[in-house]
XYZ file of C-alpha atoms in Angstrom:
638
model
C 134.986 105.105 114.972
C 133.854 103.602 118.263
C 130.407 103.011 119.767
C 127.110 102.794 117.947
C 125.831 105.447 115.563
C 123.029 107.603 116.971
C 122.162 109.628 113.882
C 123.083 109.769 110.203
C 122.136 112.320 107.539
C 122.969 113.554 104.063
C 124.784 116.854 103.619
C 125.458 118.815 100.444
C 128.847 118.283 98.825
C 131.584 118.834 101.442
C 134.318 116.941 99.611
C 134.040 118.983 96.411
C 133.372 115.993 94.137
C 129.924 117.223 93.153
C 128.098 114.525 95.142
C 126.313 114.599 98.483
C 128.250 113.480 101.541
C 127.291 112.085 104.955
C 127.410 113.413 108.520
C 126.733 111.342 111.603
C 126.882 111.380 115.385
C 128.386 108.493 117.338
C 128.562 107.056 120.832
C 132.327 107.682 120.696
C 131.638 111.451 121.265
C 132.349 112.472 117.679
C 130.661 114.095 114.720
C 131.935 112.546 111.497
C 131.865 113.852 107.949
C 132.108 110.994 105.433
C 132.709 111.119 101.694
C 129.432 109.879 100.235
C 131.126 108.227 97.258
C 134.106 106.523 98.906
C 133.130 106.162 102.583
C 136.380 107.794 103.709
C 136.345 110.148 106.706
C 136.688 113.788 105.657
C 136.917 115.136 109.209
C 135.686 114.501 112.748
C 134.885 116.760 115.689
C 135.163 115.489 119.274
C 132.975 116.680 122.147
C 132.624 115.569 125.780
C 129.728 113.107 125.511
C 128.067 110.872 122.881
C 126.626 112.855 119.975
C 122.923 112.036 119.650
C 121.722 114.603 117.102
C 123.296 115.861 113.879
C 121.294 118.112 111.528
C 122.915 119.600 108.399
C 121.512 122.787 106.835
C 122.208 124.523 103.519
C 123.348 127.949 102.251
C 125.956 127.860 103.624
C 126.511 124.251 104.625
C 126.654 124.019 108.415
C 125.917 121.238 110.900
C 123.847 121.570 114.073
C 124.676 118.947 116.696
C 123.616 118.006 120.204
C 125.301 115.707 122.712
C 124.340 113.765 125.813
C 125.891 116.355 128.157
C 123.263 118.928 127.027
C 125.677 120.673 124.667
C 124.332 122.184 121.454
C 126.848 123.417 118.894
C 127.321 124.481 115.281
C 130.099 123.291 112.951
C 131.021 124.685 109.562
C 131.577 122.447 106.510
C 135.221 121.888 107.483
C 134.345 120.647 110.989
C 135.401 123.853 112.775
C 133.332 125.004 115.767
C 131.243 128.138 115.171
C 129.605 128.322 118.615
C 128.563 126.089 121.505
C 125.934 126.152 124.276
C 127.077 124.042 127.227
C 123.693 123.552 128.916
C 120.645 123.718 126.656
C 118.503 122.627 129.621
C 119.131 125.913 131.445
C 119.783 123.968 134.662
C 120.417 125.396 138.102
C 121.428 121.993 139.493
C 124.359 119.715 138.690
C 124.164 117.005 136.087
C 124.214 114.431 138.918
C 120.943 115.746 140.360
C 117.811 113.698 139.585
C 116.067 116.932 138.574
C 118.642 117.848 135.946
C 116.859 118.610 132.662
C 118.418 116.532 129.887
C 118.422 117.472 126.230
C 115.600 115.565 124.513
C 115.799 116.790 120.932
C 117.035 119.510 118.596
C 115.093 120.567 115.494
C 115.586 123.070 112.694
C 112.964 125.834 112.681
C 112.289 128.928 110.577
C 114.501 132.001 110.303
C 113.187 134.025 113.243
C 115.515 137.060 113.175
C 115.529 137.650 109.412
C 119.189 136.834 108.655
C 118.231 134.311 105.932
C 119.477 131.386 108.016
C 117.246 128.763 109.647
C 117.404 128.781 113.429
C 117.397 125.939 115.950
C 115.020 124.579 118.573
C 116.358 122.727 121.621
C 114.029 120.886 124.021
C 115.141 119.552 127.421
C 113.218 117.906 130.262
C 113.603 116.313 133.654
C 112.875 112.593 134.027
C 110.646 110.311 136.078
C 113.012 110.312 139.060
C 112.427 114.024 139.666
C 109.403 114.264 141.957
C 109.068 117.901 143.086
C 110.761 120.057 140.485
C 109.735 118.545 137.163
C 110.056 120.887 134.212
C 110.728 121.146 130.510
C 112.262 123.961 128.500
C 111.932 124.741 124.791
C 114.336 127.356 123.426
C 114.894 128.963 120.022
C 118.586 129.535 119.259
C 120.073 131.990 116.768
C 122.060 129.912 114.287
C 124.439 132.812 113.636
C 125.871 133.134 117.171
C 124.162 130.645 119.523
C 122.205 133.308 121.442
C 118.690 132.546 122.657
C 115.892 134.142 120.624
C 113.151 133.010 123.000
C 112.705 130.439 125.751
C 109.611 128.722 127.161
C 109.710 126.808 130.468
C 106.958 124.889 132.223
C 106.784 122.967 135.490
C 105.971 119.589 134.022
C 108.168 116.974 132.412
C 107.938 115.328 129.039
C 107.298 111.609 129.019
C 110.626 109.880 129.653
C 109.849 106.253 128.855
C 112.445 106.276 126.081
C 114.321 109.480 126.911
C 117.673 107.943 125.937
C 116.332 107.236 122.464
C 116.463 110.112 119.981
C 113.363 108.755 118.235
C 111.271 109.161 121.397
C 110.766 112.915 121.721
C 107.077 113.926 121.923
C 107.761 117.028 119.805
C 106.524 118.016 116.336
C 107.405 121.042 114.199
C 104.388 122.389 112.258
C 103.205 125.736 110.872
C 99.959 125.916 112.842
C 98.715 129.379 111.852
C 99.918 129.605 108.234
C 102.240 132.547 108.987
C 105.202 130.843 107.235
C 106.912 130.234 110.591
C 107.279 126.723 111.947
C 105.649 126.332 115.343
C 106.290 123.805 118.108
C 103.876 121.159 119.345
C 104.780 119.041 122.363
C 102.966 116.977 124.953
C 103.857 116.574 128.626
C 103.726 113.640 130.998
C 100.023 114.312 131.716
C 99.071 114.128 128.008
C 98.506 117.893 127.834
C 99.482 119.443 124.504
C 101.401 122.713 124.215
C 101.525 124.761 121.022
C 104.340 127.318 120.989
C 104.440 130.134 118.442
C 107.679 129.635 116.535
C 108.269 133.361 116.108
C 107.495 134.653 119.614
C 107.774 131.650 121.961
C 104.289 132.246 123.382
C 102.434 129.056 124.282
C 98.868 127.835 124.610
C 97.832 124.587 126.268
C 95.098 122.051 125.619
C 92.914 119.985 127.834
C 94.231 116.555 128.731
C 93.941 114.016 125.923
C 92.478 110.819 127.398
C 94.765 108.048 126.228
C 95.129 105.564 129.101
C 98.859 105.857 128.576
C 101.835 108.148 128.123
C 102.646 109.792 124.788
C 106.350 109.368 123.993
C 106.490 110.369 120.322
C 104.700 112.716 117.919
C 104.794 112.453 114.120
C 103.573 115.385 112.010
C 101.170 114.406 109.220
C 99.172 116.322 106.606
C 95.761 117.687 107.524
C 93.514 114.687 108.302
C 90.091 116.325 108.395
C 90.739 119.167 105.921
C 90.422 121.979 108.470
C 93.501 123.777 107.163
C 95.900 122.684 109.928
C 98.426 119.863 109.907
C 97.866 117.197 112.525
C 99.949 114.688 114.491
C 100.087 111.009 115.228
C 100.746 110.190 118.873
C 102.468 107.040 120.150
C 101.372 105.816 123.569
C 102.854 103.355 126.032
C 100.033 101.853 128.090
C 100.638 100.110 131.416
C 98.804 96.819 131.509
C 97.485 96.993 135.039
C 96.165 93.491 135.527
C 97.237 92.445 132.033
C 100.307 92.853 129.834
C 101.607 96.246 128.733
C 100.519 97.338 125.290
C 100.775 100.284 122.899
C 98.528 102.666 121.003
C 98.689 104.934 117.967
C 96.218 107.796 117.768
C 95.600 110.596 115.295
C 95.156 113.993 116.975
C 93.344 116.891 115.310
C 95.436 119.862 116.465
C 92.748 122.471 115.868
C 90.194 120.827 118.165
C 92.703 118.772 120.188
C 90.568 115.668 119.813
C 91.366 112.080 118.940
C 90.254 111.244 115.378
C 91.093 107.523 115.440
C 93.203 105.093 117.446
C 94.694 101.620 117.060
C 95.834 99.404 119.924
C 98.788 97.030 119.622
C 97.974 94.432 122.261
C 94.773 94.053 124.259
C 95.600 94.437 127.979
C 94.191 90.941 128.477
C 96.177 88.290 126.663
C 98.518 89.960 124.197
C 101.279 92.433 124.938
C 102.380 95.015 122.414
C 104.983 97.688 121.733
C 105.717 100.322 119.112
C 109.346 101.109 118.265
C 109.447 103.605 115.408
C 107.450 105.225 112.629
C 108.024 107.173 109.429
C 105.592 109.121 107.274
C 105.535 108.322 103.551
C 103.140 109.364 100.797
C 101.964 108.713 97.252
C 101.729 112.441 96.367
C 98.056 112.552 97.422
C 97.741 110.633 100.701
C 99.969 110.357 103.755
C 100.739 106.965 105.258
C 102.609 105.802 108.314
C 105.079 102.910 108.341
C 105.232 101.520 111.886
C 107.449 98.817 113.386
C 105.654 97.110 116.251
C 105.541 93.949 118.318
C 102.412 91.931 119.058
C 103.371 89.231 121.548
C 106.366 87.513 119.881
C 105.620 88.796 116.377
C 107.812 91.700 115.238
C 106.425 93.264 112.080
C 106.038 96.443 110.080
C 102.662 97.770 108.961
C 101.565 100.606 106.708
C 98.635 102.667 107.960
C 96.491 105.217 106.162
C 96.965 108.351 108.267
C 93.447 109.590 107.455
C 91.555 106.669 108.976
C 94.127 104.276 110.438
C 93.314 101.471 108.000
C 96.104 98.934 107.522
C 97.297 98.578 103.915
C 99.879 95.843 104.390
C 101.916 93.971 106.980
C 105.329 92.282 106.779
C 106.841 89.902 109.328
C 110.305 90.969 110.557
C 111.033 88.003 112.799
C 110.395 86.812 116.329
C 111.057 88.934 119.421
C 110.277 87.156 122.687
C 111.832 89.743 124.988
C 109.399 91.995 126.846
C 112.057 94.531 127.839
C 111.034 97.102 125.239
C 112.529 100.258 126.791
C 116.072 99.944 125.376
C 114.949 98.549 122.018
C 114.900 100.454 118.788
C 114.068 99.110 115.343
C 114.443 102.011 112.898
C 112.240 102.794 109.911
C 112.785 105.515 107.299
C 111.093 107.034 104.278
C 112.960 106.482 100.998
C 111.781 108.631 98.052
C 110.062 106.731 95.239
C 112.480 104.341 93.515
C 110.298 102.413 91.066
C 108.343 105.299 89.536
C 104.909 104.305 90.860
C 104.549 107.607 92.756
C 104.729 105.830 96.128
C 107.614 106.354 98.560
C 109.511 103.227 99.617
C 110.308 102.080 103.172
C 113.621 101.059 104.757
C 113.461 99.061 107.977
C 115.838 97.501 110.482
C 115.006 94.067 111.861
C 115.879 91.810 114.761
C 118.070 89.686 112.460
C 120.549 92.567 111.942
C 119.330 93.200 108.416
C 118.278 96.249 106.459
C 115.145 95.729 104.396
C 114.042 97.861 101.478
C 110.303 97.489 100.916
C 108.042 98.659 98.138
C 105.909 101.306 99.825
C 102.789 100.421 97.864
C 102.747 96.683 98.564
C 105.183 95.965 101.394
C 107.026 93.437 99.235
C 110.734 93.048 99.955
C 112.848 94.666 97.250
C 116.052 93.474 98.898
C 117.494 92.476 102.270
C 121.054 93.294 103.348
C 122.689 91.758 106.463
C 124.913 94.063 108.529
C 127.419 93.264 111.269
C 125.225 94.132 114.209
C 121.917 95.671 115.201
C 120.705 98.398 112.834
C 120.362 101.654 114.796
C 119.630 104.388 112.246
C 118.387 104.692 108.667
C 118.186 107.548 106.184
C 118.795 108.124 102.484
C 121.332 109.845 100.240
C 120.876 110.965 96.622
C 124.099 110.127 94.760
C 122.528 110.091 91.279
C 118.994 110.261 89.951
C 117.771 107.742 92.546
C 118.315 107.730 96.329
C 120.419 105.151 98.134
C 119.980 103.978 101.722
C 122.125 105.177 104.618
C 122.439 102.824 107.573
C 124.367 102.803 110.829
C 124.798 99.819 113.154
C 125.718 99.331 116.811
C 129.379 98.526 116.117
C 130.039 101.953 114.539
C 129.807 100.989 110.911
C 128.056 103.151 108.357
C 126.728 101.809 105.068
C 125.525 103.237 101.785
C 123.291 100.605 100.203
C 122.119 100.944 96.620
C 118.420 101.731 96.560
C 118.335 100.389 93.020
C 120.703 97.448 93.061
C 122.521 97.306 89.742
C 122.564 93.632 88.796
C 124.789 92.608 85.909
C 122.636 91.411 83.038
C 123.326 89.144 80.060
C 121.533 88.923 76.750
C 121.770 86.362 73.951
C 120.566 86.628 70.354
C 119.931 83.883 67.769
C 118.694 83.708 64.171
C 116.345 81.150 62.631
C 118.542 81.225 59.510
C 121.696 82.921 58.311
C 120.398 83.086 54.720
C 116.811 83.666 53.626
C 114.907 84.651 50.520
C 113.633 88.199 50.223
C 110.286 88.722 51.997
C 110.642 85.400 53.812
C 110.217 85.154 57.582
C 113.255 85.557 59.843
C 112.902 84.888 63.570
C 115.257 86.655 65.979
C 115.199 85.165 69.485
C 117.225 85.014 72.654
C 117.211 85.042 76.432
C 117.745 87.646 79.158
C 119.442 86.829 82.469
C 118.192 87.477 85.096
C 114.600 86.891 84.041
C 112.739 90.172 83.522
C 109.141 89.332 82.510
C 107.401 92.146 80.677
C 110.563 94.157 80.043
C 111.432 95.095 76.463
C 114.427 94.036 74.404
C 115.280 96.408 71.570
C 116.376 94.693 68.340
C 118.536 96.933 66.170
C 118.853 96.067 62.459
C 121.136 97.446 59.740
C 120.192 96.779 56.109
C 122.597 96.453 53.120
C 122.345 100.217 52.456
C 123.447 101.068 56.016
C 119.988 102.157 57.144
C 119.279 101.395 60.832
C 115.882 100.627 62.337
C 114.671 98.886 65.470
C 111.647 97.412 67.163
C 110.921 95.800 70.516
C 110.347 92.252 71.728
C 108.753 91.413 75.092
C 110.590 89.187 77.572
C 108.423 86.253 78.678
C 108.183 84.573 82.083
C 111.019 82.167 81.273
C 113.332 85.001 80.208
C 113.070 84.348 76.467
C 112.042 86.738 73.715
C 111.333 86.368 69.990
C 110.433 88.601 67.075
C 109.938 88.116 63.334
C 110.696 90.313 60.336
C 110.333 89.914 56.562
C 113.373 91.665 55.041
C 113.145 92.678 51.382
C 116.487 94.217 50.399
C 118.977 91.699 49.057
C 122.437 91.660 50.616
C 124.144 91.495 54.008
C 122.162 92.478 57.124
C 123.092 92.648 60.819
C 121.151 92.632 64.093
C 121.910 92.965 67.811
C 119.775 93.151 70.962
C 119.820 95.783 73.737
C 118.324 95.654 77.228
C 118.147 99.141 78.692
C 119.198 99.601 82.319
C 116.036 100.382 84.226
C 115.009 99.432 87.749
C 117.494 97.011 89.295
C 119.394 96.023 86.180
C 122.342 97.343 84.253
C 122.227 97.963 80.514
C 123.532 95.159 78.319
C 124.095 94.663 74.587
C 124.260 91.297 72.843
C 126.752 90.271 70.194
C 126.002 91.309 66.596
C 124.866 88.634 64.137
C 124.939 88.818 60.330
C 122.509 87.258 57.878
C 122.063 87.361 54.102
C 118.935 88.056 52.082
C 118.956 86.464 48.597
C 116.664 86.803 45.610
C 113.370 85.014 46.044
C 112.988 81.757 44.085
C 109.705 81.846 42.187
C 107.083 79.339 43.258
C 105.825 76.849 40.643
C 102.556 74.949 40.286
C 102.261 71.381 39.039
C 98.702 70.273 38.285
C 98.516 66.650 39.366
C 95.676 64.881 37.535
C 93.824 62.101 39.354
C 91.034 60.840 37.170
C 88.975 63.834 36.125
C 90.269 65.976 39.011
C 93.353 68.241 39.042
C 95.255 68.932 42.263
C 97.626 71.954 42.114
C 100.921 71.214 43.904
C 103.063 74.234 44.842
C 106.792 73.730 44.777
C 110.106 75.561 44.434
C 113.310 74.070 43.090
C 116.633 75.891 43.115
C 118.449 73.646 40.600
C 116.949 72.020 37.503
C 113.227 71.423 36.977
C 110.337 69.100 37.782
C 109.393 66.926 34.788
C 106.303 65.152 36.137
C 104.447 64.125 39.313
C 102.458 60.895 39.614
C 100.598 58.897 42.280
C 101.409 55.219 42.816
C 99.757 53.340 45.684
C 100.630 55.440 48.801
C 103.526 57.256 47.174
C 104.021 60.485 45.280
C 106.745 60.304 42.623
C 108.491 63.489 41.421
C 110.591 63.233 38.280
C 113.578 65.618 38.098
C 115.722 67.041 35.348
C 118.932 68.366 36.970
C 122.689 68.121 36.585
C 123.612 69.939 39.842
C 122.750 69.398 43.498
C 119.906 71.465 44.947
C 116.708 71.223 46.975
C 112.998 70.814 46.337
C 110.395 72.453 48.576
C 106.964 70.944 47.939
C 103.548 71.597 49.518
C 101.611 68.330 49.979
C 97.860 68.734 50.517
C 96.622 66.161 53.037
C 93.836 65.347 50.548
C 96.483 64.087 48.110
C 98.977 62.271 50.342
C 99.451 62.026 54.093
C 101.252 60.015 56.735
C 98.704 60.381 59.548
C 100.977 62.911 61.361
C 103.868 60.468 61.164
C 107.041 61.021 59.205
C 107.046 60.439 55.476
C 109.651 58.152 53.942
C 111.621 59.891 51.204
C 113.898 58.170 48.704
C 115.922 59.538 45.813
C 116.544 56.987 43.102
C 115.586 54.237 45.587
C 117.989 55.511 48.299
C 116.453 56.731 51.597
C 117.468 60.341 52.299
C 117.061 62.925 55.055
C 114.625 65.787 54.617
C 113.080 68.633 56.625
C 109.400 69.083 57.350
C 109.271 72.870 57.280
C 105.588 73.227 58.091
C 102.625 71.095 59.124
C 99.013 72.171 59.577
C 95.540 70.755 59.074
C 95.587 71.519 55.335
C 99.041 70.577 54.164
C 102.579 69.535 54.991
C 105.652 71.186 53.477
C 108.787 69.129 52.837
C 112.227 70.462 51.948
C 114.253 67.725 50.242
C 117.918 68.205 49.284
C 118.945 66.198 46.216
C 122.332 65.289 44.703
C 123.645 65.973 41.239
C 121.952 63.983 38.443
C 119.044 62.892 40.678
C 116.227 61.385 38.599
C 113.270 60.698 40.879
C 112.127 61.602 44.390
C 109.597 59.244 45.970
C 107.539 60.440 48.960
C 105.731 57.596 50.735
C 102.962 58.095 53.280
C 100.221 55.963 54.794
C 97.646 56.759 52.156
C 97.269 58.590 48.833
C 94.550 59.191 46.249
C 94.716 56.293 43.742
C 95.051 57.273 40.101
C 91.725 57.256 38.223
C 89.957 56.930 41.582
C 86.748 58.492 40.317
C 86.583 56.160 37.232
C 87.262 53.099 39.361
C 84.472 53.934 41.776
C 82.050 54.569 38.893
C 82.962 51.245 37.180
C 82.403 49.355 40.438
C 78.977 50.927 40.874
C 77.933 49.990 37.287
C 79.121 46.416 37.780
C 77.082 46.045 40.972
C 73.954 47.318 39.231
C 74.426 44.797 36.389
C 74.833 41.902 38.817
C 71.705 42.827 40.766
C 69.689 43.285 37.566
C 70.816 39.847 36.230
C 69.751 38.097 39.440
C 66.340 39.729 39.370
C 65.762 38.616 35.773
C 66.785 35.046 36.598
C 63.928 34.697 39.109
C 61.306 35.287 36.337
C 62.030 31.985 34.560
């Protein structure tokens, strides 16, 4: 391929692989058909001049095309020529004459002659250089044979500010009278609107719309004021006069031919402005307009509410200091809803030779993809259940960019223990990469009987997740984690981990007596038995009767013994040993102490403990003090 790409579109399966393919028109005078899955050229058709318009239609698959030499032609799905019109401008002068009417756009319209095939509209116009014989022509063409069905000519030109740009045609296709036939709306160089009946070619004209500028593009939008007729947005180029040039967007009510609202880009005093492209998107209830514009050096994209012109969001696309706006084009395109919020997304080309995919609702960047040169055209293709983005640049490269970028994910899973007692707590945790806050990880368990069940854990802001269960059945269990592929991320499954559930060791109570008070101490021991528990100074002594190694788990009320939130010191038969503090709260601390075979005594030392016979000692001290005081009082009487 050579030269930049003027237009790119999706076409129903040409290659026979069951997926949509791509057709495009290029500066190198060719129409290309591209395999949508592989990017390989299926066929190409060469004409005499650059191909500026390519429009595929269905049932059967055919391709309308228009080129810079005013040719309009139809190709079948194999790239063979069905018919060709050499001069859609119906000119009586040579192409070198300044009053030669150049093709400005082609559009698909309704089936006019009843052959169950959509027909074609071609619009041509003279340019600014033609002084005396300005004119435009709009013609309906039979898609079956290329014959004219009707033709409307008028002695006035269409605005030609951007006539070399296919996005600049001030033409809209709308069913104005609800007769199921698409009609034609266009505006001439004097800002007079023409509405042409799509079935008959008969036209009516409006009064001049006062705009202080020239309308170079129309965009059809849903009915703004609920009068039963679709309306249009008009894009104006306004000469600055004494100040800089600027631009305007206005909403036109087609029934009354009045301006409903308008927005200026620039102020004709200090700030210049320009508008480059626009695309209509919606959220299933309201229509919006994504517009790429320049205000002084600031290139940005905004989203406007088409009903009132209010701006919903704005995104900076870089700096553009050039004021030569005529040859510039920054494309924007509607991309059907990707994230399921009911709002279409927006694709945009920027000055930094990048394609941006933006969330339509917020304007946030979903992703940015750099291409080799300036982005000229954007569209979308549906290869699976979600659309992807089509892009063409100025060095004849076409791209299919994943609308939902499938990022490889990873998922870990960990267990708090590989062996637990029945009905005890087991924590399953892990981490997802990349971080997906709020997404769900499914944990799939299999019990010893082969029964499978699952539940979900929520991924946190740091990418971690955790969940607890209390398994009851004794035997071997397994668990693995699954992250389902939604949004931008591919599905992933973790490794499978095994754990064992054993019979629950019964909990015992030892009633520790301190004076007249009994303190129940809960404990479990998996080998041998506890003979006695006593308090001595700041230590708790546990006597054992065991001939095998095991472990003691003991609950220590802080009212009995504590270490002021420091570590206890634990000895077994006067030897310091390691232990685990399994739990600590305001009421108690739980220690798990492994012990060797033939262990006799475990000593747990803290910073304070209840002294034995504490209540009796306090009472004895009080009695003694009373006796001393009484003795002294009696001594004073003698």
